[in-house]
Coordinates of C-alpha atoms in Angstrom, one line a residue:
X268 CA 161.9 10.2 -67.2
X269 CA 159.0 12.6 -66.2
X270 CA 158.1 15.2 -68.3
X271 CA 156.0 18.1 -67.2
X272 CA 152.7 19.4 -67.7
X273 CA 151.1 22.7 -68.0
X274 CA 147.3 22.2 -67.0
X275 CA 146.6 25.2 -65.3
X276 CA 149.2 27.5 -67.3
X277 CA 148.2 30.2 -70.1
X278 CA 150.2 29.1 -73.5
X279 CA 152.0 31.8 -74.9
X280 CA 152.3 31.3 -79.0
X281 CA 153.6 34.2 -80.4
X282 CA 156.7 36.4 -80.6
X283 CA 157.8 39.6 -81.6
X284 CA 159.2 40.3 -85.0
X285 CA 162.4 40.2 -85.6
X286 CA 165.1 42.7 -84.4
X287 CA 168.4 41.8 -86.5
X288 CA 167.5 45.2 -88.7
X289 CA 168.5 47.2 -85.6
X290 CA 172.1 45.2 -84.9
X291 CA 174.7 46.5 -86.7
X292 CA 176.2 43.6 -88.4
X293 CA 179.0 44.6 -91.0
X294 CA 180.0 41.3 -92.2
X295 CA 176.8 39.3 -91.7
X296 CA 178.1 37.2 -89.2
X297 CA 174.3 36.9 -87.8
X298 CA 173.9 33.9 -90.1
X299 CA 172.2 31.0 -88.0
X300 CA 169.4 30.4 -85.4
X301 CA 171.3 30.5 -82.9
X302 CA 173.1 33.6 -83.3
X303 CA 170.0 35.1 -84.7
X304 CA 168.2 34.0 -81.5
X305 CA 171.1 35.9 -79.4
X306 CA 171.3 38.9 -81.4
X307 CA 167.7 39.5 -81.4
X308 CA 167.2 38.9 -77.0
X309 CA 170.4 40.8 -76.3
X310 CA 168.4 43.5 -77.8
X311 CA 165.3 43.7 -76.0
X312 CA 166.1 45.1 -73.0
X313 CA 165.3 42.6 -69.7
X314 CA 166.3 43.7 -66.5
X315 CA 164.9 42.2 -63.3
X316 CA 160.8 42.6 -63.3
X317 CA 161.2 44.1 -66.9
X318 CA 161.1 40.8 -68.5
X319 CA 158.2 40.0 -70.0
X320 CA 159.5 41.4 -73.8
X321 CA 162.1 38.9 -73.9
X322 CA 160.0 36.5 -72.4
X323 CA 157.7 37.0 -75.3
X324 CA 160.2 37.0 -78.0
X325 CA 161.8 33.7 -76.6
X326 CA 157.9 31.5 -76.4
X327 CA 157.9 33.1 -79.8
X328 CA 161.2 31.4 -80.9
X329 CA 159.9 28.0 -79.5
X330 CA 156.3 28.1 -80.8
X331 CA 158.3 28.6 -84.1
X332 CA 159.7 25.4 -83.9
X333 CA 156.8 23.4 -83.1
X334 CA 157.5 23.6 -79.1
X335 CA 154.9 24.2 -76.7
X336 CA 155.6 27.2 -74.2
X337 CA 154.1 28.5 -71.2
X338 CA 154.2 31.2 -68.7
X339 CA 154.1 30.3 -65.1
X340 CA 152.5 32.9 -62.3
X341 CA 156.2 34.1 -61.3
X342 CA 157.1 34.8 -65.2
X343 CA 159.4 32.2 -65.9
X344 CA 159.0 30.5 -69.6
X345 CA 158.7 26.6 -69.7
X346 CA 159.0 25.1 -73.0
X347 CA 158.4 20.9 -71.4
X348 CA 160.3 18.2 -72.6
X349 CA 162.4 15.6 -71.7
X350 CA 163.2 15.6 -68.3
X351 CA 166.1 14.0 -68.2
X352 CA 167.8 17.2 -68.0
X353 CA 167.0 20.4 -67.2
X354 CA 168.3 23.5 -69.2
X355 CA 167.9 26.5 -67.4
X356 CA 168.7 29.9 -67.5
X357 CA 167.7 33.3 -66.4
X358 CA 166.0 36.2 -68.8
X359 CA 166.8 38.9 -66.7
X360 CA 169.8 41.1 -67.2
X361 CA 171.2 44.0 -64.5
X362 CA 170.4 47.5 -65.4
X363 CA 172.6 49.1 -68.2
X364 CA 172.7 50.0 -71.7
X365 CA 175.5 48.8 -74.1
X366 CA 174.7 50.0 -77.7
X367 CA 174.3 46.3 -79.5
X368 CA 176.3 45.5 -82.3
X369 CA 178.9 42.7 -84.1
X370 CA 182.3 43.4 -84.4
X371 CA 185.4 41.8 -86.2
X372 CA 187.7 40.3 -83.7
X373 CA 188.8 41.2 -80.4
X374 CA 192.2 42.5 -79.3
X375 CA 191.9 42.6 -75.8
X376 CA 189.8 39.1 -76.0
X377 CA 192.7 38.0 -78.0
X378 CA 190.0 36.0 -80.6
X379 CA 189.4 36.7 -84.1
X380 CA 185.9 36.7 -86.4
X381 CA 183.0 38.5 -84.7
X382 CA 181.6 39.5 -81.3
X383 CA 178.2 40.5 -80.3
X384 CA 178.5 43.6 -78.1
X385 CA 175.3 43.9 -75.5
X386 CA 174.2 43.9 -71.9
X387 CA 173.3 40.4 -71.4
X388 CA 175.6 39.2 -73.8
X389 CA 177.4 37.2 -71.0
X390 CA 175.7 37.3 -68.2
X391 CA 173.4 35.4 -69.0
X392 CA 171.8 35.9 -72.5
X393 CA 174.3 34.1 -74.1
X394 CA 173.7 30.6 -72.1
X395 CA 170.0 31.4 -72.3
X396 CA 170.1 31.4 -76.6
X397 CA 172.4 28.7 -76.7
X398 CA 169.9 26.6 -74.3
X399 CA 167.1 27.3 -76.1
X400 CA 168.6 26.3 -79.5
X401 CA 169.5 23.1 -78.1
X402 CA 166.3 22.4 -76.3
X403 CA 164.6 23.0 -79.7
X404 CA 167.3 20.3 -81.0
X405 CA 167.8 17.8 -78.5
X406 CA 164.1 17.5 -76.8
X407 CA 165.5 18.5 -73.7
X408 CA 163.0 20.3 -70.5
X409 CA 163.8 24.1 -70.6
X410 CA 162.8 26.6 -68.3
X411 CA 163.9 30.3 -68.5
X412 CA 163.2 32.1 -65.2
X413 CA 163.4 35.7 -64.3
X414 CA 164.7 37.8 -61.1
X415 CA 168.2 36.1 -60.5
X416 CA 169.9 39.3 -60.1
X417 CA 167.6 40.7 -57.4
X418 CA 165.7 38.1 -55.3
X419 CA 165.6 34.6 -57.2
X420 CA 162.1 35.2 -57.3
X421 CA 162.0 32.7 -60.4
X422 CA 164.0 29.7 -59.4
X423 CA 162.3 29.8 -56.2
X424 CA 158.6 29.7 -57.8
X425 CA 160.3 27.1 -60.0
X426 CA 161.4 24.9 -57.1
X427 CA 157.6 25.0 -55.4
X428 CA 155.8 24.4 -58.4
X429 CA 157.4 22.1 -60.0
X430 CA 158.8 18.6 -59.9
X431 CA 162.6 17.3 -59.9
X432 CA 164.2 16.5 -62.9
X433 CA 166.6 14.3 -63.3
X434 CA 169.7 16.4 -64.1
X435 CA 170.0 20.2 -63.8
X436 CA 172.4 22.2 -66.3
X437 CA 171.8 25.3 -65.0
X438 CA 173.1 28.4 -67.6
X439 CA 175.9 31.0 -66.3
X440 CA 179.2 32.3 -67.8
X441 CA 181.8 29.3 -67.3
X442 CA 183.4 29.9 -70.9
X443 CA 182.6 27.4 -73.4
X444 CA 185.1 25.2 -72.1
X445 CA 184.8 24.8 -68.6
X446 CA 182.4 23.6 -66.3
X447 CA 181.4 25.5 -62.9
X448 CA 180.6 22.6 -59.9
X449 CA 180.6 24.9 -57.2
X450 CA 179.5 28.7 -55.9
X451 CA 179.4 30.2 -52.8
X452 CA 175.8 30.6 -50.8
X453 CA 174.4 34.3 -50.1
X454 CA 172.6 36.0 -46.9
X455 CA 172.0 39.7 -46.5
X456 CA 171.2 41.8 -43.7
X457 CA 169.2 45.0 -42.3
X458 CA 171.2 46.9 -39.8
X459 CA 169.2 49.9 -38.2
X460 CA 169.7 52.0 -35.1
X461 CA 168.1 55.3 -33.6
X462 CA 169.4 57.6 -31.0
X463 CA 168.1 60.7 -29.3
X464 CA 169.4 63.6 -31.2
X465 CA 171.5 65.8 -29.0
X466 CA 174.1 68.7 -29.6
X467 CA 177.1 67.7 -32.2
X468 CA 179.3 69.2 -29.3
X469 CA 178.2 66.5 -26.9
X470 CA 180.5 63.6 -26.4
X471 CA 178.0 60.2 -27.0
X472 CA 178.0 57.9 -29.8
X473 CA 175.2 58.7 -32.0
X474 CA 172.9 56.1 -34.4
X475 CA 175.7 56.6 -37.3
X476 CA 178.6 55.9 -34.9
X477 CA 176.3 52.8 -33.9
X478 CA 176.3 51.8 -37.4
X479 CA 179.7 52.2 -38.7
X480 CA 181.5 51.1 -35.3
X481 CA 179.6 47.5 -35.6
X482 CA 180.4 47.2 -39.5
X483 CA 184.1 47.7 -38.5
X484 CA 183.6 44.9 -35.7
X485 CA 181.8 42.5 -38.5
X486 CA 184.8 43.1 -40.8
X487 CA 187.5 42.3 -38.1
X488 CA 185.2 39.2 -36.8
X489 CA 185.3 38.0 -40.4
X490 CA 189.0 38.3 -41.3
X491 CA 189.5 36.4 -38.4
X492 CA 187.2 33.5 -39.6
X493 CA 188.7 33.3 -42.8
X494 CA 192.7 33.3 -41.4
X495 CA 195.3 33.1 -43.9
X496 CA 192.8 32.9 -46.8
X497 CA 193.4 34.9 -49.6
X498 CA 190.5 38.0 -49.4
X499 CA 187.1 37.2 -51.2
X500 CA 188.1 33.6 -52.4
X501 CA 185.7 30.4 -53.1
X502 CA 186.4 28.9 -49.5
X503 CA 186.7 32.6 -47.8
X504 CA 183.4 34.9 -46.2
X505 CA 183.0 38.1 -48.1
X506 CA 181.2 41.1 -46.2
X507 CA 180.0 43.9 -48.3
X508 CA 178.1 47.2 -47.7
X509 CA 175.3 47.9 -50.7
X510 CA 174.2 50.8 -49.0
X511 CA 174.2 53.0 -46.2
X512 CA 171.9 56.2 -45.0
X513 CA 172.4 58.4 -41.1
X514 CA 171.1 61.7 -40.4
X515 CA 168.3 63.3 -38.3
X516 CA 164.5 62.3 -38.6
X517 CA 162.5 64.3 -40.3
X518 CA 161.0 66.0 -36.7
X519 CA 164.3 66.2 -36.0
X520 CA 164.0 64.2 -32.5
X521 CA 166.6 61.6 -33.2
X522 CA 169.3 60.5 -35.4
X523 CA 168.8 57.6 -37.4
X524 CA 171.2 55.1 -39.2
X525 CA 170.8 52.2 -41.6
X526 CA 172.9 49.7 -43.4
X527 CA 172.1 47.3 -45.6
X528 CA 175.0 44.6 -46.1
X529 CA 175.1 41.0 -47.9
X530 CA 178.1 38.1 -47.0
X531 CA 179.1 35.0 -49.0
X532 CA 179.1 32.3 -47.8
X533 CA 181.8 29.7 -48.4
X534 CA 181.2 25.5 -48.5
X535 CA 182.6 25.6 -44.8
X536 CA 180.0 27.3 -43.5
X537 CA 176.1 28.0 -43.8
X538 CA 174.2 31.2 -43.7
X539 CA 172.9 29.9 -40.2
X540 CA 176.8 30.2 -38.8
X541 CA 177.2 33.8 -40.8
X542 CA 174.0 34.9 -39.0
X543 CA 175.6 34.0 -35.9
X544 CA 179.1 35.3 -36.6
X545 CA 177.9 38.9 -37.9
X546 CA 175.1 38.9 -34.6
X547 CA 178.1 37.7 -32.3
X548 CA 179.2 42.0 -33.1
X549 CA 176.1 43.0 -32.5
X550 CA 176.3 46.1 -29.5
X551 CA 173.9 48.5 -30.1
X552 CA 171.2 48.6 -32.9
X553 CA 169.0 45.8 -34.3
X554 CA 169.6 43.1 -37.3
X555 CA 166.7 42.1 -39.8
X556 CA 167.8 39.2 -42.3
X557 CA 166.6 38.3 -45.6
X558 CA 166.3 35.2 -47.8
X559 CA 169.4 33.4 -47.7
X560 CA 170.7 31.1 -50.6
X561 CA 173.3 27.7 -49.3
X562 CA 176.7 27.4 -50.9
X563 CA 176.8 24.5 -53.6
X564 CA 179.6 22.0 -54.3
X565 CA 178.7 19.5 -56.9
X566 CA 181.1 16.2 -57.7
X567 CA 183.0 16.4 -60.9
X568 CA 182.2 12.7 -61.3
X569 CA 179.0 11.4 -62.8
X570 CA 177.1 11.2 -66.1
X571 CA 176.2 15.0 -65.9
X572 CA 179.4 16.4 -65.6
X573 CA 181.2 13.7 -68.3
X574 CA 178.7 14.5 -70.7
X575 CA 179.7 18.0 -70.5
X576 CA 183.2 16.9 -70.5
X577 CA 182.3 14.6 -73.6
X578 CA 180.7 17.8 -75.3
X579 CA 184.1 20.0 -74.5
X580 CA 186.1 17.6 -75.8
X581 CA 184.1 17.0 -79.0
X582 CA 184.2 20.7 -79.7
X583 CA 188.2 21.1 -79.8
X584 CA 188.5 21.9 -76.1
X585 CA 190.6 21.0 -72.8
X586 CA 187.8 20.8 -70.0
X587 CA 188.5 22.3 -66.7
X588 CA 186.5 22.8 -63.6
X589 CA 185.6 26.2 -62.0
X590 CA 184.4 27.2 -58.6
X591 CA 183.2 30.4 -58.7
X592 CA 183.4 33.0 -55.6
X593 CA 179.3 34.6 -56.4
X594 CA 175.9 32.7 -56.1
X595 CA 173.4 31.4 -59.1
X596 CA 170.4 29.6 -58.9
X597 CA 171.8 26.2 -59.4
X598 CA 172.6 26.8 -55.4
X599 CA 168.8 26.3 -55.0
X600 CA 168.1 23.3 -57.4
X601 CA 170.9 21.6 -55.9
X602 CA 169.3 22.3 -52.5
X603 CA 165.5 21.6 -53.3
X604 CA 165.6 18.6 -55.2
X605 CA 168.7 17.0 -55.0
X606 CA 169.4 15.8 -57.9
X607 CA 173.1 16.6 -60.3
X608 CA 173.2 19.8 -60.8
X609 CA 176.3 21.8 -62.7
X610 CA 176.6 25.2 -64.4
X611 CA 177.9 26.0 -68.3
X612 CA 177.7 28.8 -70.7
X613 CA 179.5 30.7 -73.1
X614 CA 181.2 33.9 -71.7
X615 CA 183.9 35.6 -70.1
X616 CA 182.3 36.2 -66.2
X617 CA 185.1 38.9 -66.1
X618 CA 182.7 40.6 -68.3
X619 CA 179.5 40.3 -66.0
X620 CA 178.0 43.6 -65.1
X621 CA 180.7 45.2 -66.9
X622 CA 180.1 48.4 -69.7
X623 CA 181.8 46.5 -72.2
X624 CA 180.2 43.2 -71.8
X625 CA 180.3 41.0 -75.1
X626 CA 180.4 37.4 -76.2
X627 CA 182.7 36.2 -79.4
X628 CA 180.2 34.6 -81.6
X629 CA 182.6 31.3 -82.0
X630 CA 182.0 30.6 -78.3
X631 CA 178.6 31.0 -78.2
X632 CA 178.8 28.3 -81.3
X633 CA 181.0 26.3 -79.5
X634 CA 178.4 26.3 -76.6
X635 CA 175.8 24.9 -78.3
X636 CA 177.8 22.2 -79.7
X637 CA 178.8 21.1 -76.1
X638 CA 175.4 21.5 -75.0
X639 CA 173.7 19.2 -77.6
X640 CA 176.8 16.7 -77.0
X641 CA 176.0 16.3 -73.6
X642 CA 171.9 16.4 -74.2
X643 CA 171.8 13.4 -76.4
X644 CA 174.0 11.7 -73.7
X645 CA 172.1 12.4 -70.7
X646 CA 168.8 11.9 -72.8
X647 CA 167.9 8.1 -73.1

């Protein structure tokens, strides 16, 4: 077991105060660490490069307990410790303000007792409380790291500067009683073209027609890869616009058209045959690609994944295994080092990104029981 050190890193030792005034909390259900620890990051707003609040509050939480933290260059919170396994998560949520509060029960949920209403909630605030708690408990390495919902920016500063543990549970939305081994990989693409402006009456294809002509080509091209495939499952590719712009320049000598566009990327392919694929419908225009993030398949068998099992079990649950159709960071640890990596947290990934996102307050217990389960197995 290695456990790491923080020689050239600034600690961090204090926190702010505490926040439970401003949750709503009828029946008091706000009544241990844990949940208090939720309650009070789910309301301090942390979306991606607007982290350093909760990143704060959170070195405060483990300075609390005796814990040394740190801050690395990139932002991302290490509190060291054993190294035998990893728990990670990321601080940063997507944009979007749900009012925070507990309320009793959950129709549409189906559960009874409370649930914490908040952006983050699920996805992925909730696995980043219950991993702290249990790092606090257990001994276990923690690292929270920021920007996993733009760029990564986080786990990839994370995976330079730092060495391999042995085990990696890596914090997303799986529901307390299930255990995700495998999500697709990520690549996205630039697609600009220019042509000289002319009279709308004129026959020729301009930059726009350019544009939307090739995305229809890259849609066919991919429906033929995936075949009989049901649309946007784990082993399919998934093609999707974020954004599109067209019109004349600005000295109005040309007409100008750009698209940006990200595809997943299934375990039976790589970003490199995606790339080729998309640039195989290339006609006119140019391509620019970004960062690209490898699809991740991890074994159900092993000590990680049957401690998890072990924790699931001990906790009154069934376990079941999930591949999941987006992309997390464990794609990168798994890639990097090498070592086991799986993902777990408390949460209904229905509910990621969504205006009424909110996490029963049972689960998120349940969570942390699982989580210390498997700790003490994995740590010697």
């Amino acid at each position: 077991m290695s456990v790491p050190t923080a020689d050239d890193e600034a600690p961090v030792a204090d926190g702010g105060d505490t926040l439970l005034g401003s949750v709503p909390d009828p029946a008091g259900a706000l009544n241990t660490t844990g949940r208090q620890l939720l309650a009070e990051l789910v309301s301090i707003p942390s979306p991606s490069s607007e982290e350093a609040d909760a990143v704060a509050h959170l070195a405060g939480f483990f300075a609390e307990h005796g814990r040394e933290a740190f801050v690395d260059d990139a932002g991302n919170l290490h509190a060291p410790g054993d190294d035998s396994v990893l728990l990670t998560s990321h601080i940063d949520t997507v944009p979007g303000e749900i009012p925070v509060r507990v309320e009793d029960g959950d129709s549409e949920l189906g559960v009874p007792g409370p649930v914490l209403w908040g952006r983050g909630s699920v996805d992925a605030t909730g696995p980043l409380a219950a991993m702290a708690v249990v790092a606090v408990e257990t001994g276990a390495s923690f690292v929270g790291v920021v920007g996993e919902e733009t760029d990564s920016r986080g786990a990839l500063h994370l995976i330079e500067n730092r060495e391999a543990p042995e085990t990696v549970i890596n914090g997303e939305p799986s529901g307390w009683d299930a255990i995700s081994l495998g999500y697709r990989g990520i690549v996205g693409a630039e697609y600009t073209s220019s042509t000289p402006a002319g009279h709308s009456s004129r026959p020729e294809s301009n930059a726009i027609d350019h544009a939307t002509a090739w995305w229809e080509r890259v849609r066919a091209a991919v429906a033929d890869e995936n075949g009989d495939a049901e649309p946007g499952g784990f082993d399919t590719i998934t093609a999707t616009t974020e954004s599109m712009a067209g019109g004349l320049t600005d000295d109005g000598s040309a007409v100008a058209a750009s698209m940006s566009a990200r595809f997943r990327v299934p375990p039976s392919a790589t970003p490199d045959s995606v790339r080729a694929l998309v640039e195989s419908c290339l006609d006119e225009g140019t391509l620019s690609w970004g960062a690209s993030i490898p699809p991740h398949v991890a074994s159900p068998r092993g000590p990680l994944p049957a401690a998890l099992r072990k924790g699931i079990r001990a906790a009154g649950g069934e376990p079941t295994h999930l591949h999941k159709t987006g992309t997390a960071d464990s794609n990168l640890y798994a890639d990097a080092w090498g070592v086991p990596v799986v993902t777990y947290g408390p949460g209904d990934a229905d509910l990621d990104h969504a205006p009424d996102e909110r996490l029963p307050l049972a689960a998120f217990d349940r969570a942390v029981s699982v989580l210390t389960t498997a700790c003490e197995q994995l740590i010697d």
